[in-house]
Amino acid sequence: GSGSDPFSLSLSELSPNRTYYIRAYAVNSAGVSYGEEHAFTTKTALPSVGTISLESRTSSMLKLSALILDDGGAAPSEAGFYYSLSDGCDPETAYKVAGELVGNGFTAEISGLSRVTEYHVRAYAVNSAGEYVGDVVSFVTSPELPVVETVEITEVTESGAVCGGNIVDDGGSEVTARGVVWSTSP
């Protein structure tokens, strides 16, 4: 008969921030009939970021990089890293450094750090849908060279002398060898 016979279908697996055009259809023994065309645009999703890579480290700096795995349908306006001494690296209390966006990734240098210290880091990326914050990864800064001073030479004889040094600062790492070098030229 004639009358209203409403139906609805759920569409899934659509891409974010993309316009789609739809038309309802019905088939009977006479053929196919189509309704008017409607359009809609899916919402932008949060971007997602891959694992953080350590590019280099010193006693006071970590150079990090990460890939943007999915932009969520809108190019990221900012990406970088949160870092903290606390395990959770809470974005509300952590320090933040913006990275340089290059292609589908970003890099940043976190400087002013303490030597031989564990820092907890999280990557982030921002697009028009909001901010994505990744999992916590930990990195340790490097030690420095030890600081040593030479002490005055004593008990000089025709075939020997007493000499040595004083380790003023171990550089943040255990000193595993110590001694003096000598030569007949400066």
Coordinates of N, CA and C in Angstrom, one line a residue:
G1 N 0.8 -1.2 0.0 CA 0.0 0.0 0.0 C 0.8 1.2 0.0
S2 N 0.1 2.3 0.1 CA 0.8 3.6 0.1 C 0.8 4.0 1.6
G3 N 1.8 4.8 1.9 CA 1.9 5.3 3.3 C 3.4 5.4 3.6
S4 N 3.6 5.9 4.8 CA 5.0 6.1 5.2 C 5.6 4.8 5.8
D5 N 6.9 4.5 5.4 CA 7.6 3.4 5.8 C 9.0 3.8 6.1
P6 N 9.2 4.5 7.2 CA 10.6 5.1 7.5 C 11.6 4.0 7.8
F7 N 12.9 4.3 7.5 CA 14.0 3.4 7.8 C 15.2 4.3 8.1
S8 N 16.2 3.8 8.8 CA 17.4 4.5 9.0 C 18.6 3.5 9.0
L9 N 19.7 3.9 8.6 CA 20.9 3.1 8.6 C 22.1 3.9 9.2
S10 N 23.0 3.2 9.9 CA 24.1 3.9 10.4 C 25.3 3.7 9.5
L11 N 25.9 4.8 9.1 CA 27.1 4.7 8.3 C 28.4 4.7 9.2
S12 N 29.3 3.9 8.9 CA 30.5 3.8 9.7 C 31.8 3.7 8.8
E13 N 32.9 3.8 9.4 CA 34.2 3.7 8.7 C 34.4 4.9 7.8
L14 N 33.7 6.1 8.1 CA 33.9 7.3 7.3 C 35.2 8.0 7.7
S15 N 35.7 8.8 6.8 CA 36.9 9.6 7.1 C 36.5 10.9 7.8
P16 N 37.3 11.4 8.8 CA 37.0 12.6 9.5 C 37.2 13.8 8.5
N17 N 36.4 14.8 8.8 CA 36.4 16.1 8.1 C 36.3 16.0 6.6
R18 N 35.4 15.1 6.2 CA 35.1 14.9 4.8 C 33.6 15.1 4.5
T19 N 33.3 15.7 3.3 CA 31.9 15.8 2.9 C 31.4 14.6 2.2
Y20 N 30.3 14.1 2.6 CA 29.6 13.0 1.9 C 28.3 13.4 1.4
Y21 N 27.9 12.8 0.3 CA 26.6 13.1 -0.3 C 25.8 11.8 -0.3
I22 N 24.5 11.8 0.1 CA 23.7 10.6 0.2 C 22.4 10.8 -0.5
R23 N 21.8 9.7 -1.0 CA 20.4 9.7 -1.5 C 19.8 8.4 -1.1
A24 N 18.6 8.5 -0.5 CA 17.9 7.2 -0.2 C 17.4 6.6 -1.4
Y25 N 17.2 5.3 -1.4 CA 16.6 4.6 -2.6 C 15.7 3.5 -2.1
A26 N 14.8 3.1 -3.0 CA 13.9 2.0 -2.8 C 13.8 1.3 -4.1
V27 N 13.7 0.0 -4.0 CA 13.5 -0.9 -5.2 C 12.2 -1.7 -5.0
N28 N 11.5 -1.7 -6.1 CA 10.3 -2.7 -6.2 C 10.3 -3.3 -7.6
S29 N 9.2 -3.9 -7.9 CA 9.2 -4.6 -9.2 C 9.2 -3.7 -10.4
A30 N 8.9 -2.4 -10.1 CA 8.9 -1.4 -11.2 C 10.3 -0.8 -11.4
G31 N 11.2 -1.0 -10.5 CA 12.6 -0.5 -10.6 C 13.1 0.2 -9.4
V32 N 14.0 1.1 -9.6 CA 14.7 1.9 -8.5 C 14.2 3.3 -8.5
S33 N 14.0 3.8 -7.3 CA 13.6 5.2 -7.2 C 14.6 5.8 -6.1
Y34 N 15.0 7.1 -6.4 CA 15.9 7.8 -5.5 C 15.3 9.0 -4.9
G35 N 15.6 9.3 -3.6 CA 15.2 10.5 -3.0 C 16.1 11.7 -3.3
E36 N 15.8 12.8 -2.8 CA 16.7 14.0 -3.0 C 18.0 13.8 -2.3
E37 N 19.0 14.5 -2.9 CA 20.4 14.4 -2.4 C 20.6 15.3 -1.1
H38 N 21.2 14.8 -0.1 CA 21.6 15.6 1.1 C 23.1 15.4 1.3
A39 N 23.7 16.4 1.9 CA 25.2 16.4 2.2 C 25.4 16.6 3.7
F40 N 26.5 16.0 4.1 CA 27.0 16.3 5.5 C 28.5 16.2 5.5
T41 N 29.1 16.8 6.5 CA 30.5 16.7 6.7 C 30.8 16.1 8.0
T42 N 31.7 15.1 8.1 CA 32.0 14.5 9.3 C 32.9 15.4 10.1
K43 N 32.9 15.2 11.4 CA 33.6 16.1 12.3 C 35.1 15.8 12.2
T44 N 35.9 16.7 12.6 CA 37.4 16.5 12.6 C 37.7 15.7 13.9
A45 N 38.6 14.8 13.8 CA 39.0 14.0 14.9 C 40.3 14.5 15.5
L46 N 40.7 14.1 16.7 CA 42.0 14.4 17.2 C 43.1 13.8 16.4
P47 N 44.2 14.4 16.3 CA 45.3 13.8 15.6 C 45.9 12.7 16.5
S48 N 46.7 11.8 16.0 CA 47.4 10.8 16.8 C 48.9 10.9 16.5
V49 N 49.7 10.6 17.5 CA 51.1 10.7 17.4 C 51.8 9.4 17.8
G50 N 52.8 9.0 17.1 CA 53.5 7.8 17.3 C 54.5 7.8 18.4
T51 N 55.3 6.8 18.5 CA 56.3 6.7 19.6 C 57.4 7.8 19.5
I52 N 57.8 8.3 20.6 CA 58.9 9.3 20.7 C 60.2 8.6 20.5
S53 N 61.0 9.3 19.6 CA 62.4 8.8 19.3 C 63.4 9.8 19.9
L54 N 64.4 9.2 20.5 CA 65.5 10.1 21.0 C 66.5 10.3 19.9
E55 N 66.7 11.5 19.4 CA 67.6 11.8 18.4 C 69.0 12.0 18.9
S56 N 69.1 12.7 20.0 CA 70.4 12.9 20.7 C 70.2 13.4 22.1
R57 N 71.3 13.3 22.9 CA 71.2 13.8 24.3 C 72.5 14.3 24.7
T58 N 72.5 15.2 25.6 CA 73.7 15.7 26.3 C 73.4 15.7 27.8
S59 N 74.2 16.3 28.6 CA 74.0 16.4 30.0 C 72.9 17.4 30.3
S60 N 72.5 18.3 29.4 CA 71.5 19.3 29.7 C 70.4 19.4 28.6
M61 N 70.4 18.5 27.6 CA 69.5 18.6 26.5 C 69.0 17.2 26.0
L62 N 67.8 17.1 25.6 CA 67.2 16.0 24.9 C 66.7 16.5 23.6
K63 N 67.1 15.9 22.5 CA 66.5 16.2 21.2 C 65.6 15.0 20.8
L64 N 64.3 15.3 20.7 CA 63.3 14.3 20.5 C 62.5 14.5 19.1
S65 N 62.0 13.4 18.6 CA 61.1 13.5 17.4 C 60.0 12.5 17.6
A66 N 58.9 12.7 16.8 CA 57.8 11.8 16.7 C 57.1 12.0 15.4
L67 N 56.4 11.0 15.0 CA 55.6 11.1 13.8 C 54.1 11.3 14.1
I68 N 53.4 12.1 13.2 CA 52.0 12.3 13.3 C 51.4 11.1 12.5
L69 N 50.8 10.2 13.2 CA 50.2 9.0 12.5 C 49.0 9.3 11.7
D70 N 48.1 10.2 12.3 CA 46.9 10.5 11.6 C 46.6 12.0 12.0
D71 N 46.3 12.8 11.0 CA 46.0 14.2 11.4 C 44.6 14.5 11.8
G72 N 43.7 13.4 11.8 CA 42.3 13.6 12.2 C 41.5 14.3 11.2
G73 N 42.0 14.6 10.0 CA 41.2 15.3 9.0 C 41.5 16.8 8.9
A74 N 42.4 17.3 9.8 CA 42.8 18.7 9.8 C 44.3 18.8 10.2
A75 N 45.0 19.5 9.4 CA 46.5 19.6 9.7 C 46.7 20.2 11.1
P76 N 47.7 19.6 11.8 CA 48.0 20.1 13.1 C 48.5 21.5 13.1
S77 N 48.1 22.3 14.0 CA 48.6 23.7 14.1 C 49.8 23.8 15.0
E78 N 50.0 22.7 15.9 CA 51.1 22.7 16.8 C 51.3 21.2 17.2
A79 N 52.6 20.9 17.5 CA 53.0 19.6 18.0 C 54.3 19.8 18.8
G80 N 54.4 19.0 19.8 CA 55.7 19.1 20.6 C 55.6 18.1 21.8
F81 N 56.2 18.5 22.9 CA 56.4 17.6 24.0 C 56.1 18.2 25.3
Y82 N 55.5 17.5 26.2 CA 55.4 17.8 27.6 C 56.5 17.1 28.3
Y83 N 57.2 17.7 29.3 CA 58.2 16.9 30.1 C 58.2 17.3 31.5
S84 N 58.6 16.4 32.4 CA 58.5 16.6 33.8 C 59.4 15.6 34.5
L85 N 59.6 15.8 35.8 CA 60.4 14.9 36.6 C 59.4 13.9 37.2
S86 N 58.1 14.1 37.2 CA 57.2 13.2 37.8 C 56.8 12.1 36.8
D87 N 56.5 10.9 37.3 CA 56.2 9.8 36.5 C 55.1 10.0 35.5
G88 N 54.0 10.6 35.9 CA 52.8 10.7 35.1 C 52.9 11.8 34.0
C89 N 53.8 12.7 34.2 CA 54.0 13.9 33.3 C 52.6 14.5 32.9
D90 N 51.9 15.0 33.9 CA 50.6 15.5 33.8 C 50.7 16.8 33.0
P91 N 50.0 16.9 31.9 CA 50.1 18.2 31.1 C 49.7 19.4 31.8
E92 N 48.9 19.3 32.9 CA 48.5 20.5 33.7 C 49.7 21.1 34.5
T93 N 50.7 20.3 34.8 CA 51.8 20.7 35.6 C 53.1 20.6 35.0
A94 N 53.2 19.9 33.8 CA 54.5 19.7 33.1 C 54.9 20.9 32.3
Y95 N 56.2 20.9 32.0 CA 56.7 21.9 31.1 C 56.3 21.5 29.7
K96 N 56.2 22.5 28.8 CA 55.8 22.3 27.4 C 56.7 22.9 26.4
V97 N 57.2 22.2 25.4 CA 58.0 22.8 24.4 C 57.4 22.4 23.0
A98 N 57.2 23.4 22.2 CA 56.6 23.2 20.9 C 57.7 22.7 20.0
G99 N 57.3 21.9 19.1 CA 58.3 21.3 18.1 C 58.2 22.0 16.8
E100 N 59.1 21.6 15.9 CA 59.1 22.1 14.5 C 58.5 21.1 13.7
L101 N 57.3 21.4 13.1 CA 56.6 20.5 12.2 C 57.3 20.4 10.8
V102 N 57.6 19.2 10.5 CA 58.3 19.0 9.2 C 57.7 17.7 8.6
G103 N 57.0 17.9 7.4 CA 56.4 16.7 6.8 C 55.3 16.1 7.7
N104 N 55.4 14.8 8.0 CA 54.4 14.2 8.8 C 55.0 13.9 10.2
G105 N 56.0 14.8 10.7 CA 56.5 14.6 12.0 C 57.0 15.9 12.6
F106 N 57.6 15.8 13.7 CA 58.1 17.0 14.4 C 59.3 16.7 15.3
T107 N 60.1 17.7 15.5 CA 61.3 17.5 16.4 C 61.3 18.7 17.4
A108 N 62.0 18.5 18.5 CA 62.2 19.6 19.5 C 63.3 19.3 20.3
E109 N 64.0 20.4 20.8 CA 65.1 20.2 21.8 C 64.6 20.7 23.1
I110 N 64.7 19.9 24.1 CA 64.4 20.3 25.5 C 65.7 20.6 26.2
S111 N 65.9 21.9 26.5 CA 67.2 22.2 27.1 C 67.1 22.8 28.5
G112 N 68.2 23.0 29.2 CA 68.2 23.5 30.5 C 67.9 22.4 31.5
L113 N 68.2 21.2 31.2 CA 68.0 20.0 32.0 C 69.2 19.7 32.9
S114 N 68.9 18.9 33.9 CA 70.0 18.5 34.9 C 70.6 17.2 34.4
R115 N 71.9 17.1 34.6 CA 72.7 15.9 34.1 C 72.2 14.7 34.9
V116 N 72.4 13.6 34.2 CA 72.1 12.2 34.7 C 70.8 12.2 35.5
T117 N 69.7 12.7 34.9 CA 68.4 12.9 35.5 C 67.4 12.3 34.6
E118 N 66.4 11.5 35.2 CA 65.4 10.9 34.4 C 64.2 11.9 34.2
Y119 N 63.9 12.1 32.9 CA 62.8 13.0 32.5 C 61.7 12.2 31.9
H120 N 60.4 12.5 32.2 CA 59.3 11.8 31.7 C 58.7 12.7 30.6
V121 N 58.4 12.1 29.5 CA 58.0 13.0 28.3 C 56.7 12.4 27.7
R122 N 55.9 13.3 27.2 CA 54.7 12.9 26.4 C 54.6 13.8 25.2
A123 N 54.4 13.2 24.0 CA 54.2 13.9 22.8 C 52.8 14.5 22.7
Y124 N 52.6 15.6 22.1 CA 51.2 16.1 21.9 C 51.1 16.7 20.5
A125 N 49.9 16.8 20.0 CA 49.6 17.4 18.7 C 48.2 18.1 18.8
V126 N 48.1 19.2 18.2 CA 46.8 20.0 18.3 C 46.3 20.3 16.9
N127 N 45.0 20.0 16.6 CA 44.3 20.4 15.4 C 43.0 21.1 15.8
S128 N 42.1 21.4 14.9 CA 40.9 22.1 15.2 C 40.0 21.3 16.1
A129 N 40.2 20.0 16.3 CA 39.3 19.2 17.2 C 39.8 19.3 18.6
G130 N 41.1 19.6 18.8 CA 41.6 19.7 20.2 C 43.0 19.1 20.2
E131 N 43.4 18.8 21.4 CA 44.8 18.3 21.7 C 44.8 16.8 22.0
Y132 N 45.7 16.1 21.3 CA 46.0 14.7 21.6 C 47.3 14.7 22.4
V133 N 47.3 13.9 23.5 CA 48.5 13.7 24.3 C 48.8 12.2 24.4
G134 N 50.0 11.9 24.0 CA 50.5 10.5 23.9 C 50.9 9.9 25.3
D135 N 51.4 8.7 25.2 CA 51.8 7.9 26.4 C 53.2 8.5 26.9
V136 N 53.5 8.2 28.2 CA 54.7 8.7 28.8 C 55.9 7.8 28.4
V137 N 57.0 8.4 28.1 CA 58.2 7.7 27.8 C 59.3 8.4 28.6
S138 N 60.3 7.7 29.1 CA 61.3 8.3 30.0 C 62.7 8.2 29.3
F139 N 63.4 9.3 29.5 CA 64.8 9.4 29.0 C 65.7 10.0 30.1
V140 N 67.0 9.6 30.1 CA 67.9 10.1 31.1 C 69.0 10.9 30.4
T141 N 69.3 12.1 30.9 CA 70.3 12.9 30.4 C 71.7 12.3 30.6
S142 N 72.7 12.7 29.9 CA 74.0 12.1 29.9 C 74.8 12.7 31.1
P143 N 75.9 12.0 31.5 CA 76.8 12.6 32.5 C 77.7 13.6 31.7
E144 N 78.5 14.4 32.5 CA 79.5 15.3 32.0 C 80.9 14.7 32.2
L145 N 81.9 15.3 31.6 CA 83.2 14.8 32.0 C 83.5 15.2 33.4
P146 N 84.3 14.4 34.1 CA 84.7 14.8 35.5 C 85.6 16.0 35.5
V147 N 85.5 16.7 36.6 CA 86.4 17.9 36.8 C 87.5 17.4 37.7
V148 N 88.8 17.5 37.3 CA 89.9 17.1 38.1 C 90.9 18.2 38.1
E149 N 91.6 18.4 39.2 CA 92.7 19.3 39.3 C 94.0 18.6 39.7
T150 N 95.1 19.1 39.2 CA 96.4 18.5 39.5 C 96.9 19.1 40.8
V151 N 97.4 18.3 41.8 CA 97.9 18.8 43.0 C 99.4 19.1 42.8
E152 N 100.0 19.8 43.7 CA 101.4 20.2 43.7 C 102.3 18.9 43.8
I153 N 103.4 18.9 43.0 CA 104.3 17.8 43.0 C 105.2 17.9 44.2
T154 N 105.4 16.8 44.9 CA 106.2 16.8 46.1 C 107.3 15.7 46.0
E155 N 108.2 15.7 46.9 CA 109.2 14.6 47.1 C 109.9 14.3 45.8
V156 N 110.4 15.4 45.1 CA 111.1 15.2 43.9 C 112.5 14.7 44.2
T157 N 112.9 13.6 43.5 CA 114.3 13.1 43.6 C 114.9 13.0 42.2
E158 N 116.1 12.5 42.1 CA 116.7 12.4 40.8 C 116.0 11.4 39.9
S159 N 115.2 10.5 40.5 CA 114.5 9.5 39.6 C 113.0 9.4 39.8
G160 N 112.4 10.3 40.6 CA 111.0 10.1 40.8 C 110.4 11.4 41.5
A161 N 109.0 11.3 41.7 CA 108.3 12.4 42.3 C 107.0 11.8 42.8
V162 N 106.4 12.5 43.7 CA 105.0 12.2 44.2 C 104.1 13.2 43.6
C163 N 103.1 12.7 42.9 CA 102.1 13.7 42.3 C 100.7 13.0 42.3
G164 N 99.7 13.8 41.9 CA 98.4 13.2 41.9 C 97.4 14.3 41.6
G165 N 96.2 14.1 42.0 CA 95.1 15.0 41.7 C 94.0 15.0 42.7
N166 N 93.0 15.8 42.4 CA 91.8 15.8 43.2 C 90.6 15.9 42.3
I167 N 89.7 14.9 42.4 CA 88.5 14.9 41.6 C 87.5 15.9 42.3
V168 N 87.3 17.0 41.6 CA 86.4 18.0 42.2 C 84.9 17.7 41.9
D169 N 84.6 17.1 40.8 CA 83.2 16.8 40.4 C 83.3 15.5 39.5
D170 N 82.5 14.5 39.9 CA 82.5 13.3 39.1 C 81.7 13.3 37.8
G171 N 81.1 14.5 37.5 CA 80.4 14.7 36.3 C 79.0 14.0 36.3
G172 N 78.6 13.4 37.5 CA 77.4 12.8 37.6 C 77.4 11.3 37.3
S173 N 78.7 10.8 37.2 CA 78.9 9.3 37.0 C 80.1 8.9 37.8
E174 N 80.0 7.6 38.2 CA 81.1 7.1 39.0 C 82.5 7.1 38.2
V175 N 83.5 7.6 38.9 CA 84.8 7.6 38.3 C 85.4 6.2 38.3
T176 N 85.7 5.7 37.2 CA 86.2 4.3 37.1 C 87.7 4.1 37.0
A177 N 88.4 5.2 36.7 CA 89.9 5.2 36.6 C 90.4 6.6 37.0
R178 N 91.6 6.6 37.5 CA 92.2 7.9 37.9 C 93.7 7.7 37.8
G179 N 94.4 8.8 37.6 CA 95.8 8.7 37.5 C 96.4 10.0 37.0
V180 N 97.7 9.9 36.5 CA 98.3 11.1 35.9 C 99.0 10.7 34.6
V181 N 99.2 11.6 33.8 CA 99.9 11.4 32.5 C 101.2 12.3 32.6
W182 N 102.3 11.9 32.1 CA 103.5 12.7 32.1 C 104.3 12.6 30.8
S183 N 105.1 13.6 30.6 CA 105.9 13.6 29.4 C 107.1 14.5 29.6
T184 N 108.1 14.5 28.8 CA 109.2 15.4 28.9 C 109.0 16.7 28.1
S185 N 107.8 16.8 27.5 CA 107.4 18.1 26.8 C 106.1 18.5 27.3
P186 N 105.8 19.8 27.3 CA 104.5 20.3 27.8 C 103.3 19.8 27.0

